mmCIF file of C-alpha atoms in Angstrom:
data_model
loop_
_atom_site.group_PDB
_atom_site.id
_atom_site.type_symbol
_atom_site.label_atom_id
_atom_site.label_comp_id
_atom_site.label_asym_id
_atom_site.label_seq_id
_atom_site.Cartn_x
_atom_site.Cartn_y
_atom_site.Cartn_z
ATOM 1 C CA UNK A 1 -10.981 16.004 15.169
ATOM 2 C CA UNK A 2 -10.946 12.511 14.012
ATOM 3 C CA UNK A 3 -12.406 11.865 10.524
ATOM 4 C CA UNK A 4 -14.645 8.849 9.813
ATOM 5 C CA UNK A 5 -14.394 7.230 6.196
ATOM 6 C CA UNK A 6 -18.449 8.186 6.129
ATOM 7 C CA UNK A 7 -17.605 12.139 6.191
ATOM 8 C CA UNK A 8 -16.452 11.637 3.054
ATOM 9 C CA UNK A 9 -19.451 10.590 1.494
ATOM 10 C CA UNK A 10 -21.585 11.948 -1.430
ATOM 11 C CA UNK A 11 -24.500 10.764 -3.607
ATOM 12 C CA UNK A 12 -23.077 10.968 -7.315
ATOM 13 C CA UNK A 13 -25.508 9.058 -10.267
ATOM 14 C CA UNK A 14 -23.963 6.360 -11.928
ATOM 15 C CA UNK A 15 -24.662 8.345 -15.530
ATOM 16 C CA UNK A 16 -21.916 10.688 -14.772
ATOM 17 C CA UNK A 17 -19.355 8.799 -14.046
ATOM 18 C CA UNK A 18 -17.561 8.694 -17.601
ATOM 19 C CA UNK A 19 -16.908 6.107 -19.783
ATOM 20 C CA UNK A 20 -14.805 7.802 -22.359
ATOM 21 C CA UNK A 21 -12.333 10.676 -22.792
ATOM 22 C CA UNK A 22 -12.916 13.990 -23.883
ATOM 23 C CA UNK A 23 -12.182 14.816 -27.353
ATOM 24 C CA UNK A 24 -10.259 16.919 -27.432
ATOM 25 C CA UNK A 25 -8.440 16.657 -24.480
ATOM 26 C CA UNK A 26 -8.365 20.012 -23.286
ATOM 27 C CA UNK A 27 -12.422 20.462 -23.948
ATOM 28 C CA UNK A 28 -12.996 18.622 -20.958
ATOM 29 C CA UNK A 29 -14.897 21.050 -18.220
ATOM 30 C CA UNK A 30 -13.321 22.727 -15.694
ATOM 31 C CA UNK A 31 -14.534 24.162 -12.333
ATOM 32 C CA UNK A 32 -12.515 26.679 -11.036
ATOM 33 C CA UNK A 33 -12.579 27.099 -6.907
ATOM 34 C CA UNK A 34 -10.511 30.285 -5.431
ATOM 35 C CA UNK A 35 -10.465 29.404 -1.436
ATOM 36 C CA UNK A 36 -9.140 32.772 -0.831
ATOM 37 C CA UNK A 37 -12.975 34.563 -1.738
ATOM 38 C CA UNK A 38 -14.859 30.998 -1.807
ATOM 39 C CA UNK A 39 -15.798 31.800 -5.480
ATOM 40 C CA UNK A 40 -16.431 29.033 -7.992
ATOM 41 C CA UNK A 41 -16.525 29.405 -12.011
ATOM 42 C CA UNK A 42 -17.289 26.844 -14.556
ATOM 43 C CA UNK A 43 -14.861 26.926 -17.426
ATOM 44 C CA UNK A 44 -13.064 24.882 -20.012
ATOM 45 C CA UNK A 45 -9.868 22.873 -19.573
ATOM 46 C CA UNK A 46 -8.074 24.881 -21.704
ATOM 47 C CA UNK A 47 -9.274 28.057 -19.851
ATOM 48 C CA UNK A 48 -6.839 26.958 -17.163
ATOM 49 C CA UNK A 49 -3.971 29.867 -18.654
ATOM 50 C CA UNK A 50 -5.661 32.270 -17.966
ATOM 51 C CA UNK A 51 -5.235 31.351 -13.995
ATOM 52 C CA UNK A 52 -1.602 30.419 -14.488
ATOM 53 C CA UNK A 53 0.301 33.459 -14.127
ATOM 54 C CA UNK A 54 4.164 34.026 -15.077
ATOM 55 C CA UNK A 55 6.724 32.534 -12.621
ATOM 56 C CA UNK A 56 4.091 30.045 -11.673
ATOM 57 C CA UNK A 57 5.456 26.198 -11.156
ATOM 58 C CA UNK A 58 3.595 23.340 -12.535
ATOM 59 C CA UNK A 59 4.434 19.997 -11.829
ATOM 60 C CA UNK A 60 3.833 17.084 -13.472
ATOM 61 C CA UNK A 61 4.072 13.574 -13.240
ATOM 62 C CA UNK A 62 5.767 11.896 -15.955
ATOM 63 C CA UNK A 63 5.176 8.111 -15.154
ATOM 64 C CA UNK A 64 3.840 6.530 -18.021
ATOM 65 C CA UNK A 65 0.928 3.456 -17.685
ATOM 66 C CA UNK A 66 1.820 0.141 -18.305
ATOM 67 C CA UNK A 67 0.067 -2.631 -20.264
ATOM 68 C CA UNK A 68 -0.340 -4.208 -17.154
ATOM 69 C CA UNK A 69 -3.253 -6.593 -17.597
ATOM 70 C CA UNK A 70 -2.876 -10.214 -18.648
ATOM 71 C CA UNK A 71 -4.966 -12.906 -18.945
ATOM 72 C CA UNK A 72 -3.094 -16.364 -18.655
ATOM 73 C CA UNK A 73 -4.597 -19.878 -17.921
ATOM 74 C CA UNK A 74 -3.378 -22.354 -15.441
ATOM 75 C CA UNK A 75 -2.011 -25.801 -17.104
ATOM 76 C CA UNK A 76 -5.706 -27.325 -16.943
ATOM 77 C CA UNK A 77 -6.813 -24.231 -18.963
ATOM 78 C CA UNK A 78 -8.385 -22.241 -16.271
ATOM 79 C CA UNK A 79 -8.394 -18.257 -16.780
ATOM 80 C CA UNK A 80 -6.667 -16.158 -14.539
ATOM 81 C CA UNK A 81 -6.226 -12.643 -14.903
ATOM 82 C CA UNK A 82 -3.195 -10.955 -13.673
ATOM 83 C CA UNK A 83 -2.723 -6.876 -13.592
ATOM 84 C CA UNK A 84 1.105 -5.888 -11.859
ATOM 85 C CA UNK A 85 1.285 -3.552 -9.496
ATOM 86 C CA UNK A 86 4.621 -2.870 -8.715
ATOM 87 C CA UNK A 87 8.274 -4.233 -10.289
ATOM 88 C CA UNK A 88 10.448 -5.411 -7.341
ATOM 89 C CA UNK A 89 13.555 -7.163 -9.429
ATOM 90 C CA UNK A 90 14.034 -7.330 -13.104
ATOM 91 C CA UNK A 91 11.446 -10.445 -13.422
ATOM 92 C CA UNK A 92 9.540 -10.079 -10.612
ATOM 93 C CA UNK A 93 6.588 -8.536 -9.561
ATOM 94 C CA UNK A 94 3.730 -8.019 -7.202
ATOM 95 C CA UNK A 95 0.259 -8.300 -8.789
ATOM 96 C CA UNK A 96 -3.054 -8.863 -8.189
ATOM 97 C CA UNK A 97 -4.674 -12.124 -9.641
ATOM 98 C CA UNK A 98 -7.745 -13.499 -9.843
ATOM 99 C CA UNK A 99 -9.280 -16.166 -9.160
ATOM 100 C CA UNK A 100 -6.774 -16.321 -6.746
ATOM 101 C CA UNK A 101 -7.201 -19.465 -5.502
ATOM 102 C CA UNK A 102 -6.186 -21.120 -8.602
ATOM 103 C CA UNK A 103 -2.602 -19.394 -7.560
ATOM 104 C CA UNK A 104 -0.696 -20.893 -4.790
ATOM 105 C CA UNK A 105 2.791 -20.635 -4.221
ATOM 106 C CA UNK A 106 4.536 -22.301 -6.588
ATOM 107 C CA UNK A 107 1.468 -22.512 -9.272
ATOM 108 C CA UNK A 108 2.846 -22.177 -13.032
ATOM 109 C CA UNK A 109 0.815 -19.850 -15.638
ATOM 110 C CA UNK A 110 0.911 -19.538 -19.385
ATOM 111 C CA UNK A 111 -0.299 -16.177 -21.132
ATOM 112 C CA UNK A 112 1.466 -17.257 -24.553
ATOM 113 C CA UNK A 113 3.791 -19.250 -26.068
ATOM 114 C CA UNK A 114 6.715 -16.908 -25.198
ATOM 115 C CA UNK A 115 5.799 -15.554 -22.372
ATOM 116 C CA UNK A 116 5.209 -17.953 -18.625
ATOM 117 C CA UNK A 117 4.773 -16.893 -14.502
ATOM 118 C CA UNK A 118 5.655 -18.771 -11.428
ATOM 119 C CA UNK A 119 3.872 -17.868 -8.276
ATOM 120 C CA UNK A 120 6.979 -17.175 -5.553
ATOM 121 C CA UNK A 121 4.980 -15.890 -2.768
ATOM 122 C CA UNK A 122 2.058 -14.692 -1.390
ATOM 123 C CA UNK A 123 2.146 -10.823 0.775
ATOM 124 C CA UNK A 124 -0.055 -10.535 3.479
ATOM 125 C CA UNK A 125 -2.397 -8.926 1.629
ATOM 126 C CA UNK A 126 -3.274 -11.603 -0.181
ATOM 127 C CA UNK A 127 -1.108 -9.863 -3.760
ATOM 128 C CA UNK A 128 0.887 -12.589 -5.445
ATOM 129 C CA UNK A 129 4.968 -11.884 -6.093
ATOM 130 C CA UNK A 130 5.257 -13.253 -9.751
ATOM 131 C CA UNK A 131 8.465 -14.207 -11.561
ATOM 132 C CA UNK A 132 8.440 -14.015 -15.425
ATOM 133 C CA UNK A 133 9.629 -16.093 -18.250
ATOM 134 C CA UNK A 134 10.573 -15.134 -21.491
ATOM 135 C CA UNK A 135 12.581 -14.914 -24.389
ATOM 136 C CA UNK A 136 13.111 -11.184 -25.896
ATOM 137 C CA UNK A 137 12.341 -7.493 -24.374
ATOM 138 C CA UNK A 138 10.131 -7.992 -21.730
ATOM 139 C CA UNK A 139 8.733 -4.181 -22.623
ATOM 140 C CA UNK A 140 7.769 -5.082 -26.216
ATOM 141 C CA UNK A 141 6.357 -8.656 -24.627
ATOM 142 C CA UNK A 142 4.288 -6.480 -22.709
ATOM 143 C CA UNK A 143 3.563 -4.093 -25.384
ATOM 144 C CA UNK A 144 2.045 -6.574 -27.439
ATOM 145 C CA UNK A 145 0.246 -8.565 -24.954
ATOM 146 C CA UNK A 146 -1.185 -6.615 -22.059
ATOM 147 C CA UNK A 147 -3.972 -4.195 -22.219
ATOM 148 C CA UNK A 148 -4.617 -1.261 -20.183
ATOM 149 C CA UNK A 149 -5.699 -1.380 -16.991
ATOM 150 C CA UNK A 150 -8.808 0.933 -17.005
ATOM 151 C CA UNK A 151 -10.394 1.057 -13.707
ATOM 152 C CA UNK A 152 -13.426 -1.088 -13.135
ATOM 153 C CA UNK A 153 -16.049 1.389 -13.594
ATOM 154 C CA UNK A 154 -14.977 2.004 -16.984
ATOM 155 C CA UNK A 155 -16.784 -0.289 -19.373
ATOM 156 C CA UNK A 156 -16.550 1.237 -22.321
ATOM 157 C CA UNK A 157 -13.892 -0.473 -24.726
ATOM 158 C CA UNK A 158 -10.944 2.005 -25.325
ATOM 159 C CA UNK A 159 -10.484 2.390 -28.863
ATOM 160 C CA UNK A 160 -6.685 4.012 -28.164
ATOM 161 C CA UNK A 161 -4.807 3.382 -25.004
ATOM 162 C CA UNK A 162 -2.496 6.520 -25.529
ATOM 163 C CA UNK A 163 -5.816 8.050 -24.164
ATOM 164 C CA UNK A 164 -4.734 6.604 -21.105
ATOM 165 C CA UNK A 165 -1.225 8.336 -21.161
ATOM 166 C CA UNK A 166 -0.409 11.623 -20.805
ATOM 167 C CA UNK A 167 1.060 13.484 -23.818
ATOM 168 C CA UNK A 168 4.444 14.308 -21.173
ATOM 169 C CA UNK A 169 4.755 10.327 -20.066
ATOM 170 C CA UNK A 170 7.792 9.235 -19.955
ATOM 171 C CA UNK A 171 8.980 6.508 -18.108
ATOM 172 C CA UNK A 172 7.205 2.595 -17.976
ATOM 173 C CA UNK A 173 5.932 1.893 -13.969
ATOM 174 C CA UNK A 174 2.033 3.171 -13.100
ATOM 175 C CA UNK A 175 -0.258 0.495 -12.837
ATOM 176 C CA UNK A 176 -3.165 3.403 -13.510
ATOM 177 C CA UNK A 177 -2.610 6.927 -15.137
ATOM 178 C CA UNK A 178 -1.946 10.148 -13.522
ATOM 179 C CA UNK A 179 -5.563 11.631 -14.613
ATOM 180 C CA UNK A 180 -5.564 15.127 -13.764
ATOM 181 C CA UNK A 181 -3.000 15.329 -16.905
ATOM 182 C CA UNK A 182 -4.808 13.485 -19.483
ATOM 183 C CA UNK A 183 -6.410 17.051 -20.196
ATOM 184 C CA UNK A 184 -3.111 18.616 -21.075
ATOM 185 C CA UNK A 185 -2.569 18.264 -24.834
ATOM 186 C CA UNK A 186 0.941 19.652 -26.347
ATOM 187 C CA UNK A 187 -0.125 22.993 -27.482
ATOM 188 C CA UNK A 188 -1.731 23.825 -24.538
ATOM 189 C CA UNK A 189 1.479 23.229 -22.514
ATOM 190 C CA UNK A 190 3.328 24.993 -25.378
ATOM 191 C CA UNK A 191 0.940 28.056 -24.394
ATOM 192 C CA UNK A 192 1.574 27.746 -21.105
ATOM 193 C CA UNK A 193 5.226 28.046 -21.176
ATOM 194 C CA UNK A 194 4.700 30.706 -23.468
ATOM 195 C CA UNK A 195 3.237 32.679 -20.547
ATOM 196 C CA UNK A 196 6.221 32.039 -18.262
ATOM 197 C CA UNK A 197 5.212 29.415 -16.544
ATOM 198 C CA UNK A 198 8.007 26.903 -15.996
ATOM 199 C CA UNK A 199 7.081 23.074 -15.927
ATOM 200 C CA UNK A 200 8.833 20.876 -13.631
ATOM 201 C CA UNK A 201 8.556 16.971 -14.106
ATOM 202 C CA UNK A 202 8.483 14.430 -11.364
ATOM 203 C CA UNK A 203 7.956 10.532 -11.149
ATOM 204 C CA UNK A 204 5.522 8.890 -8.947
ATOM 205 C CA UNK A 205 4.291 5.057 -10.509
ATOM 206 C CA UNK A 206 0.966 5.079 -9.297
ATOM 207 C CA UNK A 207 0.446 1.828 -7.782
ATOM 208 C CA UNK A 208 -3.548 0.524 -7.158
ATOM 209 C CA UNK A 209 -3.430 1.341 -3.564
ATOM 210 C CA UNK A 210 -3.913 4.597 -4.536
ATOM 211 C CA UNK A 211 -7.345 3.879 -5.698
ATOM 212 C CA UNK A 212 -8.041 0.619 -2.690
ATOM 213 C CA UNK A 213 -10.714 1.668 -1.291
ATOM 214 C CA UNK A 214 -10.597 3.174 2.661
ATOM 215 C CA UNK A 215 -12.014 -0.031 4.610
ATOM 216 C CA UNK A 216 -11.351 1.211 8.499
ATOM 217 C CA UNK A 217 -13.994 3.460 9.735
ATOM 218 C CA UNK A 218 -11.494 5.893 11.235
ATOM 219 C CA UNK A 219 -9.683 7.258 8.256
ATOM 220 C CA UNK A 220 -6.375 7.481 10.150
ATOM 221 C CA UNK A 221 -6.450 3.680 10.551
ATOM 222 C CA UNK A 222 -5.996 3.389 6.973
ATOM 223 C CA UNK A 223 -2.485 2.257 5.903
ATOM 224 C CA UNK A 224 -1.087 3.196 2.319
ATOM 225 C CA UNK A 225 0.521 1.203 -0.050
ATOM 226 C CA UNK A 226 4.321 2.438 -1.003
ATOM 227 C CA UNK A 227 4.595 4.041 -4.286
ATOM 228 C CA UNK A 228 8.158 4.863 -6.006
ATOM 229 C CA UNK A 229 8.874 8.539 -6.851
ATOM 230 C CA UNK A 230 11.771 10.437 -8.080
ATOM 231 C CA UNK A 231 12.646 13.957 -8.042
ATOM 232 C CA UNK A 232 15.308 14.896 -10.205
ATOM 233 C CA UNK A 233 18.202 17.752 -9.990
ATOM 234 C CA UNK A 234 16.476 20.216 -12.659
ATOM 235 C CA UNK A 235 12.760 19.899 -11.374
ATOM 236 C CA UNK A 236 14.023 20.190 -7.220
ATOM 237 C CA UNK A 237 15.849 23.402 -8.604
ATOM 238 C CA UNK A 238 13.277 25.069 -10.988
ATOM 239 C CA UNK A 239 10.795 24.328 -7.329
ATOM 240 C CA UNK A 240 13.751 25.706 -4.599
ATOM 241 C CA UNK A 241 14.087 28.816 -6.893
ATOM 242 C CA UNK A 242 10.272 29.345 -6.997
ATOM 243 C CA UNK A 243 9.848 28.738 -3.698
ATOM 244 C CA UNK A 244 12.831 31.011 -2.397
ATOM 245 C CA UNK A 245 11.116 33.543 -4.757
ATOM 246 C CA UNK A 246 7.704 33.246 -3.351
ATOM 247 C CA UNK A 247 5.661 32.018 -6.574
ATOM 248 C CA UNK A 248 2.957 29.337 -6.517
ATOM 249 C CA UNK A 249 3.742 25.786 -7.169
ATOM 250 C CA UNK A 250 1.078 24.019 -8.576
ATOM 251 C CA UNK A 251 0.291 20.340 -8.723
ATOM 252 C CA UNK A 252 -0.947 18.528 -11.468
ATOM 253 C CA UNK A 253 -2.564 15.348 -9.703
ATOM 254 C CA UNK A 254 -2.337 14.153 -6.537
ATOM 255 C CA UNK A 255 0.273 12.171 -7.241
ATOM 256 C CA UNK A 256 2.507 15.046 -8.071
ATOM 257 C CA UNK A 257 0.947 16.461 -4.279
ATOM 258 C CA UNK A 258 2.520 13.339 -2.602
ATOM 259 C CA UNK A 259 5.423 13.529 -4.556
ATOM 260 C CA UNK A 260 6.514 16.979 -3.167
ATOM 261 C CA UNK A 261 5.164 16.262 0.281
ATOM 262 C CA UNK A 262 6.368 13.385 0.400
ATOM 263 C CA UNK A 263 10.253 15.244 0.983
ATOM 264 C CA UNK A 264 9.557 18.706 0.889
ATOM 265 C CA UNK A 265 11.017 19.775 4.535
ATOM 266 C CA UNK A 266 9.115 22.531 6.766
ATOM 267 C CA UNK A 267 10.126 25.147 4.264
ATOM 268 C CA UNK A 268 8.681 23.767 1.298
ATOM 269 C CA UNK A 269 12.259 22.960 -0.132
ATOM 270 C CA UNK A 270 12.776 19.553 -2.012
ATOM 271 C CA UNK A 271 15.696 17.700 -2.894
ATOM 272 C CA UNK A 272 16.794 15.258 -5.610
ATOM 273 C CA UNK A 273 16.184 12.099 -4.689
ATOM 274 C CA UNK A 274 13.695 8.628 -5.168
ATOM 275 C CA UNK A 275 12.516 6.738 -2.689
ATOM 276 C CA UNK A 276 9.024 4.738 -1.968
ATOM 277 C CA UNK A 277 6.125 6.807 -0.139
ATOM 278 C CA UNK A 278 3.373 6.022 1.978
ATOM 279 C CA UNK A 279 1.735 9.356 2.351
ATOM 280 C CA UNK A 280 -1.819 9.371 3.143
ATOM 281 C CA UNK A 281 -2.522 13.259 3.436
ATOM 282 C CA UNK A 282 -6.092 13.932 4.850
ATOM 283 C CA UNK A 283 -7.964 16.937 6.872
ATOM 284 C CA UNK A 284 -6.404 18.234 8.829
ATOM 285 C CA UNK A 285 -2.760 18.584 7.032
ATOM 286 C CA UNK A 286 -0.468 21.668 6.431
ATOM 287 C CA UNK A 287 0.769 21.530 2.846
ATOM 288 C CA UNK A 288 4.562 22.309 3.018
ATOM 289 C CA UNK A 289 5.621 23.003 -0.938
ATOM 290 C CA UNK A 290 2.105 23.145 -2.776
ATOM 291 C CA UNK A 291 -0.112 25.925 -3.249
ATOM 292 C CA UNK A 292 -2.379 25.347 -5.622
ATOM 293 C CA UNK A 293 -3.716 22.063 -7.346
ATOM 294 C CA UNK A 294 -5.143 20.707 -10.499
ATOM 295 C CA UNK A 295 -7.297 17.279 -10.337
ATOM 296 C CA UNK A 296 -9.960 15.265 -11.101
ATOM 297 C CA UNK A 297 -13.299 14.526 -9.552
ATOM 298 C CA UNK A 298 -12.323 11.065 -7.320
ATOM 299 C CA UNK A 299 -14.436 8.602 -5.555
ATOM 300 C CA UNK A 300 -16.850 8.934 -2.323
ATOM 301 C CA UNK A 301 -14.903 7.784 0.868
ATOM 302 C CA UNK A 302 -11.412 7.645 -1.496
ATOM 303 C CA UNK A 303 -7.976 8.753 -0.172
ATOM 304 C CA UNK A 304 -8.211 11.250 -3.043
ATOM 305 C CA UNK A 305 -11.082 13.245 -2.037
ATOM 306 C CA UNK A 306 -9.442 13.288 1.316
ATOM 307 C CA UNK A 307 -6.303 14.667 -0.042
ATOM 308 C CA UNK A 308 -8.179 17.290 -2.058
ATOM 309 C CA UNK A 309 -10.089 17.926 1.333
ATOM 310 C CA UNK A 310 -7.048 18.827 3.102
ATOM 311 C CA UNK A 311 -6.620 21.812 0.309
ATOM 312 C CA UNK A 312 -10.091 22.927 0.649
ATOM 313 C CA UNK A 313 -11.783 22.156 3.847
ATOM 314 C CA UNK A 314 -13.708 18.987 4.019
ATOM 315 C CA UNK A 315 -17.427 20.950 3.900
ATOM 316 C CA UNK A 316 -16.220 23.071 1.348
ATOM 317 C CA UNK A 317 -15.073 20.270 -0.813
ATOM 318 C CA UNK A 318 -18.283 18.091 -0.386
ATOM 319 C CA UNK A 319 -20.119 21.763 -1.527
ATOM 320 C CA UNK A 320 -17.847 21.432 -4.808
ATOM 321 C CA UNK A 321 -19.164 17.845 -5.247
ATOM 322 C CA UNK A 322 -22.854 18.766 -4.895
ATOM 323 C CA UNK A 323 -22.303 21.138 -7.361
ATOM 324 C CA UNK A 324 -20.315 19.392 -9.554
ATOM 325 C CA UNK A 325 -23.358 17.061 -9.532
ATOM 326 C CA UNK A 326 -25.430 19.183 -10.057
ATOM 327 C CA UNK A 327 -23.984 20.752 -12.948
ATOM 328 C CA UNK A 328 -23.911 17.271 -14.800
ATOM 329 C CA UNK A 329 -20.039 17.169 -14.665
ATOM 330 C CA UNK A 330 -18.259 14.062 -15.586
ATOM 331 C CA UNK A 331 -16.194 12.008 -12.773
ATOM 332 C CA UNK A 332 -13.254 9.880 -12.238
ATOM 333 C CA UNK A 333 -10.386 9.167 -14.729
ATOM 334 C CA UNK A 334 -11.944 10.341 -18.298
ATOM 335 C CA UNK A 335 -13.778 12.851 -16.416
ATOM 336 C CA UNK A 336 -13.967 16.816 -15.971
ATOM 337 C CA UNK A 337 -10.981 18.848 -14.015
ATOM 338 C CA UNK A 338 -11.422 21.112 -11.014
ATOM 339 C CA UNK A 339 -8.691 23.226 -10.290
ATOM 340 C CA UNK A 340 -7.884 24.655 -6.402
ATOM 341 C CA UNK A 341 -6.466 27.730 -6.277
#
């Protein structure tokens, strides 16, 4: 059956889409959905042990967010925002500007006194390939002069932008956070371990094409944009064994989902390696290496409700959303967590 971007769909109010993150981070809500017996429970985020059980696998994504938004001005003092997207060389970058007609090839930007961008060239998507200049560590240039880049329907002013990180990130690259694990806080994952469950880490920068939104009607016409991952030695072991062994791996995002399928071959078996990915997983799709998943509530018509779809059935996982909805859960990035078991 071919999918239209409409069968997606569902009505959510603009109220409960949230604006802020819980506090703490593991008293976010939690709805609980066993496929197996079709049963749904409403917990608490940090309720989620008592589902993990020992020899379990959870995977996590360890890309940390950049401070990817900058405002510059063009030499005539006209404002032009720039968020990056994706590093491509040491100094240069795709990102997304706008007004972007102020920015053709070539065009020169400010955004301090130590810190200038060249337009080289324009993709055919109409993102920008920047070069910087600068004097220093480009990181602690960053540090000090970007701001995080919370998606648009956040308009709430974040008072700390390590509430945009997870407590495990790691390494610099996502232009948006890997949300299902902003619910995670350290004891919790102490606790966790505690139970047996071993934690594997991989590395997926999540780029903003994760989040475009699906413009062809036929979902399958949709094209992705490439994201790097990584999958180390340790983590492709600690998931081989546990796969060899017959014990659940279990995702924490969808990023760490297309990760693992992104190289996991017909047995579920990964190797160490990095790469760029274009997955788009949607209904209907055979996961080869996870079994169970941990996520947030995404957007109508998104690739990410598709993806989850694929793990749940896409009736079943519209159900979930009406009920969701109806039980006044919170959605999107500082929102509630549904886990799929």
């Amino acid at each position: 059956m071919q999918f239209k971007k409409s069968d997606f769909y569902y009505d959510l109010p603009e109220e409960l889409i949230a604006q802020t993150p819980a506090e703490p981070r593991d008293s976010s809500r939690l709805l609980v959905y066993d496929r197996k017996n079709k049963n749904t429970e409403h917990k608490i985020f940090r309720d989620v042990i008592g589902y993990l059980e020992k020899g379990d696998v959870l995977v996590l994504n360890n890309t940390k967010v950049l401070p990817a938004r900058l405002f510059a001005h063009t030499e005539n003092g006209g404002a032009v925002e720039v968020l990056l997207l994706k590093r491509l060389e040491k100094d240069v970058w795709e990102a997304l500007v706008k007004p972007g007609k102020k920015c053709v090839r070539g065009k020169r930007l400010t955004v301090s006194d130590g810190l200038s961008l060249t337009v080289e060239d324009i993709t055919d998507s109409g993102e920008r390939i920047i070069k910087f200049y600068y004097e220093g560590v480009f990181e602690e240039i960053l540090e000090r002069l970007g701001s995080m880049p919370l998606p648009p329907y956040i308009k709430a002013k974040l008072e700390d932008k390590n509430r945009y990180q997870t407590v495990y990130a790691r390494t610099d690259g996502s232009a948006a956070a890997p949300t299902a694990g902003l619910h995670f806080t350290p004891e919790l994952l102490s606790k966790i371990k505690e139970k047996g469950v071993e934690i594997a880490e991989v590395l997926l920068h999540v780029g903003l094409g994760t989040f475009r939104p699906v413009k062809e009607e036929i979902i399958t016409d949709h094209k992705m944009h490439s994201e790097y991952y990584e999958i180390g030695e340790s983590a492709a072991e600690t998931i081989n064994r546990a796969k060899r062994e017959g014990r659940r791996i279990i995702a924490v995002g969808t990023t760490s989902v297309r990760t693992l399928e992104s190289v996991a071959d017909g047995n579920g078996f990964v190797k160490p390696c990095n790469g760029n990915t274009e997955i788009f997983i949607y209904p209907p799709y055979k996961f080869k290496c996870v079994d169970a998943l941990i996520t947030n509530f995404h957007l109508p018509e998104s690739t990410l409700i598709m993806l989850v779809a694929s793990m749940t059935g896409r009736e079943e996982i519209l159900n979930l959303y009406k009920t969701a909805v109806g039980e006044r859960y919170r959605f999107f990035s500082f929102g509630d967590a549904m886990l799929v078991l």
